[in-house]
Backbone as a chain_set.jsonl record, in Angstrom:
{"seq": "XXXXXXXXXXXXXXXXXXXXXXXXXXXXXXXXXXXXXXXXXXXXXXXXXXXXXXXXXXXXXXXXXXXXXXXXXXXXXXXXXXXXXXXXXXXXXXXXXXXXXXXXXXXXXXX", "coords": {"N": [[83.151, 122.368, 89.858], [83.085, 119.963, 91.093], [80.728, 118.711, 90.254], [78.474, 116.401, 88.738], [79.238, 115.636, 85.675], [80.131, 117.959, 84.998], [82.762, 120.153, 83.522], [85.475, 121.594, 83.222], [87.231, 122.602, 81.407], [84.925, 123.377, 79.216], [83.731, 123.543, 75.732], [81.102, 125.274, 73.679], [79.8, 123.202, 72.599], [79.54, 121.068, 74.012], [81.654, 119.463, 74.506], [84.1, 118.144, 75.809], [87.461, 119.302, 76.423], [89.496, 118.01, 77.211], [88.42, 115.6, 76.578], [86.29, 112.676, 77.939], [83.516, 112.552, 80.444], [82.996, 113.722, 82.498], [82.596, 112.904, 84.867], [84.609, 112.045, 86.632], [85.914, 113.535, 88.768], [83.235, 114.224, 90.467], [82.439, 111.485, 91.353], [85.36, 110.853, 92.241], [84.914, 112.705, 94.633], [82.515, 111.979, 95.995], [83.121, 109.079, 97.006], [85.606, 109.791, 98.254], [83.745, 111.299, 100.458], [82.114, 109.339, 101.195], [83.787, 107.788, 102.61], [84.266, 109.421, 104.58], [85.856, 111.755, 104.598], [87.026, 114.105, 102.436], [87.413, 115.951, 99.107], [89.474, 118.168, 98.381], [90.692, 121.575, 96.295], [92.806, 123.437, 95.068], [93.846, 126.167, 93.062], [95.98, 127.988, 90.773], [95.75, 130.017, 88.856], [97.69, 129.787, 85.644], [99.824, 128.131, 86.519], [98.51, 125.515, 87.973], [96.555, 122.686, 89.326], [96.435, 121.491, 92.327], [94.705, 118.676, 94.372], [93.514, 117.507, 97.049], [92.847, 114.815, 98.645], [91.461, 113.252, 101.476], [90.973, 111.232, 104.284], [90.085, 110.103, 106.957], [91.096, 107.409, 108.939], [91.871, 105.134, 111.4], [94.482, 103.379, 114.166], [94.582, 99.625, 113.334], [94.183, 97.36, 115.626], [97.377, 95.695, 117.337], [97.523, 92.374, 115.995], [96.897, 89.427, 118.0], [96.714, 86.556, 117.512], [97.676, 83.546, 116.954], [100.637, 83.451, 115.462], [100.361, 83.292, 111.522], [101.577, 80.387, 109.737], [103.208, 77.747, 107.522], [103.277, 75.441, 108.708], [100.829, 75.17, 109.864], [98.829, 75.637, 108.24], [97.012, 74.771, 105.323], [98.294, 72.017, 103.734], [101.121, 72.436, 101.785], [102.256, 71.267, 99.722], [104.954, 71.066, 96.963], [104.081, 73.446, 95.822], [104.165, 76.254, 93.24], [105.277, 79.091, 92.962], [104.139, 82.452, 91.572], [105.855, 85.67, 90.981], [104.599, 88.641, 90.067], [106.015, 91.762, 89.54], [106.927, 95.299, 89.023], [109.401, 96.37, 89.988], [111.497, 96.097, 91.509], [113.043, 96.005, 94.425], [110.064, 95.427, 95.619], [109.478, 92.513, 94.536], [112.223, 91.477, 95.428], [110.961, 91.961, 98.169], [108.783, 90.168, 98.458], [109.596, 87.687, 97.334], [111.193, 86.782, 99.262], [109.286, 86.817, 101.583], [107.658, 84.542, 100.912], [109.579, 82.519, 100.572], [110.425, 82.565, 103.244], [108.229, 81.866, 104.681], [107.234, 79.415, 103.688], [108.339, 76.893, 103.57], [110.355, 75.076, 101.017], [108.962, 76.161, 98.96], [108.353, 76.79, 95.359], [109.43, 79.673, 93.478], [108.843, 81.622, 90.495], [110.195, 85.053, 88.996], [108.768, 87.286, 87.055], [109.215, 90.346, 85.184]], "CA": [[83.988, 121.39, 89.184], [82.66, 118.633, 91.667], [79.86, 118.497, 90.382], [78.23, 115.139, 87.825], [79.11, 116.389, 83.862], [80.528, 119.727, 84.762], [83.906, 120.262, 82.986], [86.388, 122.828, 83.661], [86.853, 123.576, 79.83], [84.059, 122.526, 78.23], [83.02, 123.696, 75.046], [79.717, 125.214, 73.709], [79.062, 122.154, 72.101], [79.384, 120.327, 75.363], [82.494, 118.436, 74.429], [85.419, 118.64, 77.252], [88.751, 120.098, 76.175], [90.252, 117.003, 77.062], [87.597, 114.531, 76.679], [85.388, 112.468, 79.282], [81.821, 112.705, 80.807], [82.888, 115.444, 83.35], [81.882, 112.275, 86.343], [85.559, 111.977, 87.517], [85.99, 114.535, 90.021], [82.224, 113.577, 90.993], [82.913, 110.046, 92.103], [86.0, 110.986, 93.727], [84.528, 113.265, 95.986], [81.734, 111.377, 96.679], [84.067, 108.196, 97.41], [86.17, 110.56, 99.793], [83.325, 111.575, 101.419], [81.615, 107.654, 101.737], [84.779, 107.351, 104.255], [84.637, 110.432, 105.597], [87.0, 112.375, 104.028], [87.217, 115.281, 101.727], [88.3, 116.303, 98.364], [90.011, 119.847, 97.716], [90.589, 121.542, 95.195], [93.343, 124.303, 95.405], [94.191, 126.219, 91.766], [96.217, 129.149, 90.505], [95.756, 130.348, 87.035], [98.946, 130.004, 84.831], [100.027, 127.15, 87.596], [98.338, 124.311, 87.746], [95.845, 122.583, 90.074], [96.438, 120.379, 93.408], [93.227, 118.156, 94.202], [94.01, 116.681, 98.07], [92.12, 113.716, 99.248], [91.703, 113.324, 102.749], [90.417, 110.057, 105.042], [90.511, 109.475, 108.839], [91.635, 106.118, 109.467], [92.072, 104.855, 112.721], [95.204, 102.261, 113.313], [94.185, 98.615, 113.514], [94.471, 97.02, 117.155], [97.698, 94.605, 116.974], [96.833, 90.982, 115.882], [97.18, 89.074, 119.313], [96.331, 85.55, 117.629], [99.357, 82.999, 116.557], [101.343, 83.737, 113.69], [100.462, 82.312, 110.708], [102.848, 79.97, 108.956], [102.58, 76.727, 106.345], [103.056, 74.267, 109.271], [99.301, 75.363, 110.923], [97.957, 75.889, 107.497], [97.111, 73.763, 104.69], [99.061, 71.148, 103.009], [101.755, 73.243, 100.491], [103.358, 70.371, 99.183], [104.569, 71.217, 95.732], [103.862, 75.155, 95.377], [104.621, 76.855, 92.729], [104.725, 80.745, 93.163], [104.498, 83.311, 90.199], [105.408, 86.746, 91.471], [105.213, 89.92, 89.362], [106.095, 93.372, 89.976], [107.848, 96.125, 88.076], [110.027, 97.012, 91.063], [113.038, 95.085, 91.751], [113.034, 95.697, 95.644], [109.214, 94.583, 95.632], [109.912, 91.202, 94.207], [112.971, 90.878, 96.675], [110.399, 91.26, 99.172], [107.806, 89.279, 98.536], [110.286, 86.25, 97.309], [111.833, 86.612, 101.001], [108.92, 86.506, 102.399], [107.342, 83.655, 100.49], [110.422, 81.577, 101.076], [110.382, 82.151, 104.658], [106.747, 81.488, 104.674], [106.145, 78.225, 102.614], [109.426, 75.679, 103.239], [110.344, 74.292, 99.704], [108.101, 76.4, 97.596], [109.204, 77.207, 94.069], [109.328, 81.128, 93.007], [109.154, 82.576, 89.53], [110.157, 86.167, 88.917], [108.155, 88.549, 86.044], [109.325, 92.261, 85.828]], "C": [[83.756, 119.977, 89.748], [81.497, 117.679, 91.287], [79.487, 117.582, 89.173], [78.152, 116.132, 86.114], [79.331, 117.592, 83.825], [82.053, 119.333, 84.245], [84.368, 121.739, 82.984], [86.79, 123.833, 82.186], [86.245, 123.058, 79.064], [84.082, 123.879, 77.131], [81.668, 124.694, 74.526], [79.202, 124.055, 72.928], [78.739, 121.217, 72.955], [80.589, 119.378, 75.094], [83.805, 119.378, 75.544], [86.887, 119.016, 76.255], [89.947, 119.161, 75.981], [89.661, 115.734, 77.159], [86.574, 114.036, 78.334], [84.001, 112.934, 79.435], [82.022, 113.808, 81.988], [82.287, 114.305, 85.101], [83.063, 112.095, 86.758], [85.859, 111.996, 89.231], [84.783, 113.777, 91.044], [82.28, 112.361, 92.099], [84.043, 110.207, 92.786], [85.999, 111.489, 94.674], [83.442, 112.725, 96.89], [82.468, 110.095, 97.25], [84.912, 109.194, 98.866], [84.969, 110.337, 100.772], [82.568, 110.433, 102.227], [82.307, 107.187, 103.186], [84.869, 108.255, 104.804], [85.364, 111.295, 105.648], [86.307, 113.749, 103.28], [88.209, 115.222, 100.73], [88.333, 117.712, 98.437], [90.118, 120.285, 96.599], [91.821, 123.306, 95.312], [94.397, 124.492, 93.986], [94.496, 127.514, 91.929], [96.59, 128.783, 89.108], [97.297, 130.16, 86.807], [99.846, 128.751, 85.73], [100.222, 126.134, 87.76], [97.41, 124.314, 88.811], [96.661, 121.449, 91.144], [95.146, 119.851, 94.09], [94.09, 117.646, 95.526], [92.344, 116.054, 98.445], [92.405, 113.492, 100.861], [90.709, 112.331, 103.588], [90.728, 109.57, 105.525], [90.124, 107.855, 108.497], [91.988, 106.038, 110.983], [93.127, 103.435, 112.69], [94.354, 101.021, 113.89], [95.114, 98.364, 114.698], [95.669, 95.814, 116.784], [97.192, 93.359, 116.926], [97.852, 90.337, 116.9], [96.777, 87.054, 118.989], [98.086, 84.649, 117.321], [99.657, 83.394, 115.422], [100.884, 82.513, 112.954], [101.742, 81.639, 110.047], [102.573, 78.575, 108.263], [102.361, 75.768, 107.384], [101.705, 73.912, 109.348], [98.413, 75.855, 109.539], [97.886, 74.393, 106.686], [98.432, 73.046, 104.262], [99.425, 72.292, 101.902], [102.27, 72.457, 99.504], [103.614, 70.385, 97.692], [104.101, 72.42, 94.899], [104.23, 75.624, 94.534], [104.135, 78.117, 92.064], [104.436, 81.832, 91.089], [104.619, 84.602, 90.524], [106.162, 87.907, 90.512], [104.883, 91.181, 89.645], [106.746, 94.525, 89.212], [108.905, 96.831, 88.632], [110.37, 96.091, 91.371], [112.787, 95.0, 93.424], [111.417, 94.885, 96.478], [109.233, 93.179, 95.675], [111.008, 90.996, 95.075], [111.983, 90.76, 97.771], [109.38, 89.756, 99.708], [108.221, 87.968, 97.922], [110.347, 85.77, 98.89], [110.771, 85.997, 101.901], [107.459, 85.252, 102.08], [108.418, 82.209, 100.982], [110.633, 81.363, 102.549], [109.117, 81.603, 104.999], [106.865, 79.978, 104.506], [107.725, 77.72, 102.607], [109.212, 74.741, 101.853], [109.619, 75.198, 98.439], [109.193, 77.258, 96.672], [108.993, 78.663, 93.8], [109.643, 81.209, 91.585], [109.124, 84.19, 89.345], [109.755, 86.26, 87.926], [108.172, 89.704, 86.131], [108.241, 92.634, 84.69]], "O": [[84.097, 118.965, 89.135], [81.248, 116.53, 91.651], [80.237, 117.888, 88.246], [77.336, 116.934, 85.66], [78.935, 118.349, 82.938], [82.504, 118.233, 84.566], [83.712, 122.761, 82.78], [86.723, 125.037, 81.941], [86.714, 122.308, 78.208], [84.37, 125.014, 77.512], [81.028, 124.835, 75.568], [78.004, 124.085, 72.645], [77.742, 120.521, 72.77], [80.393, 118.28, 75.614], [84.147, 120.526, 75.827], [86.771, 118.673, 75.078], [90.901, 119.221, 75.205], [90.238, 114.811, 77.735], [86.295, 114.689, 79.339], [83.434, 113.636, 78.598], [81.161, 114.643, 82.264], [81.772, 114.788, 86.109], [82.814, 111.783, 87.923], [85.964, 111.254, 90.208], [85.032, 113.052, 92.007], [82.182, 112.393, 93.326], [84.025, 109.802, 93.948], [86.713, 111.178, 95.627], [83.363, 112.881, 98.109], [82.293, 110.173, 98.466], [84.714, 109.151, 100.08], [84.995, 109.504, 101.678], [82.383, 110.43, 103.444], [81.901, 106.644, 104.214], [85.635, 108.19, 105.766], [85.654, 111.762, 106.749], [85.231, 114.256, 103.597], [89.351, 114.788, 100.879], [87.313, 118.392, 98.545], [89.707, 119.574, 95.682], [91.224, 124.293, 95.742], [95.295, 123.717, 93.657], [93.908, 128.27, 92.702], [97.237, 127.929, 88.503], [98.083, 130.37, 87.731], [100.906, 128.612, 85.119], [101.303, 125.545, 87.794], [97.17, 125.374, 89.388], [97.447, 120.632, 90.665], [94.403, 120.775, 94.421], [95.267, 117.354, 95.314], [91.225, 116.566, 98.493], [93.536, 113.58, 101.34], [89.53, 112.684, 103.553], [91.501, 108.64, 105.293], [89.137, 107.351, 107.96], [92.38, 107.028, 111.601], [93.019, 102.567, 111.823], [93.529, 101.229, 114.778], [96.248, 98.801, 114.889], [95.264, 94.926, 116.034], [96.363, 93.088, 117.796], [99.076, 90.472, 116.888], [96.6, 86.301, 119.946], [99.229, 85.085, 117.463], [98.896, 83.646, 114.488], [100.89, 81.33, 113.293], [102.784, 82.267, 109.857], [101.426, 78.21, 108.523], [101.333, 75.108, 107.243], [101.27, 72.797, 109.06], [97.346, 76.433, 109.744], [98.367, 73.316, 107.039], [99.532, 73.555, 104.48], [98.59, 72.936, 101.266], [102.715, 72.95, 98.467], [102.758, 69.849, 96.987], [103.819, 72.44, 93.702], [105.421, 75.641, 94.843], [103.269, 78.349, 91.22], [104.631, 81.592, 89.897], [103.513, 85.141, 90.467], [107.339, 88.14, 90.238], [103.776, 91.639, 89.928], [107.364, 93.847, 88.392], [109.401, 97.784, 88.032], [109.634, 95.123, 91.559], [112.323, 93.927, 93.811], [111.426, 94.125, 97.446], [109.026, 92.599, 96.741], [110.726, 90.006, 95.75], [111.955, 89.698, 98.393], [109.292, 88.92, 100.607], [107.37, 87.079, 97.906], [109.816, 84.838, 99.493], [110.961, 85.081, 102.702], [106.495, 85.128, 102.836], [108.058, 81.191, 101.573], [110.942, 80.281, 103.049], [109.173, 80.673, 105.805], [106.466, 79.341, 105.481], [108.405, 78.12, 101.661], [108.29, 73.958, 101.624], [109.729, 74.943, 97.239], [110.191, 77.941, 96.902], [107.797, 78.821, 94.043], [110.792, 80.857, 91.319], [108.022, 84.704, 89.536], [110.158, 85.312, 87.251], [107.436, 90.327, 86.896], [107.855, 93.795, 84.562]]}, "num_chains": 1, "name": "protein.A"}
């Protein structure tokens, strides 16, 4: 099923069951495995399937330089944000932390 143009219910005409070129799966296992990872593939008839993805990460070393902030960056003067999300607590964040960021700048919300 991993494999480039295989399909799980194909056809004898070669058409898929539920459409597609059958390269899905393909590319996401090869992608897993690019980082080092692994796809699965763990199915019971009458069921359903679970597909797990899996890729070691290592954490990033804390950042030890100064905080960024608008003073030590460019000139903001006059900003005006546009931030959209489809998630209400999203957009609270990333207002918050625009306004603490960037003294004066303007925010528009888009859900």
């Amino acid at each position: 099923i991993f494999e480039e143009f295989n399909k799980a219910y194909a056809y004898s005409d070669g058409h898929g069951r539920y459409g597609g070129t059958g390269l899905s799966l393909a590319i996401s296992k090869r992608l897993a495995e690019l980082h080092g990872g692994t796809l699965t593939l763990e199915s019971r008839l009458g069921e359903g399937s679970t597909f797990t993805a899996v890729t070691p990460y290592s954490l990033a070393a804390p950042h030890q330089g100064m905080p960024i902030s608008a003073a030590e960056g460019p000139e903001l003067r006059d900003l005006h944000i546009l931030v959209a999300d489809d998630n209400e607590f999203n957009l609270m964040v990333a207002t918050d932390e625009l306004t603490d960021a960037i003294p004066g700048v303007r925010i528009d919300v888009a859900h």
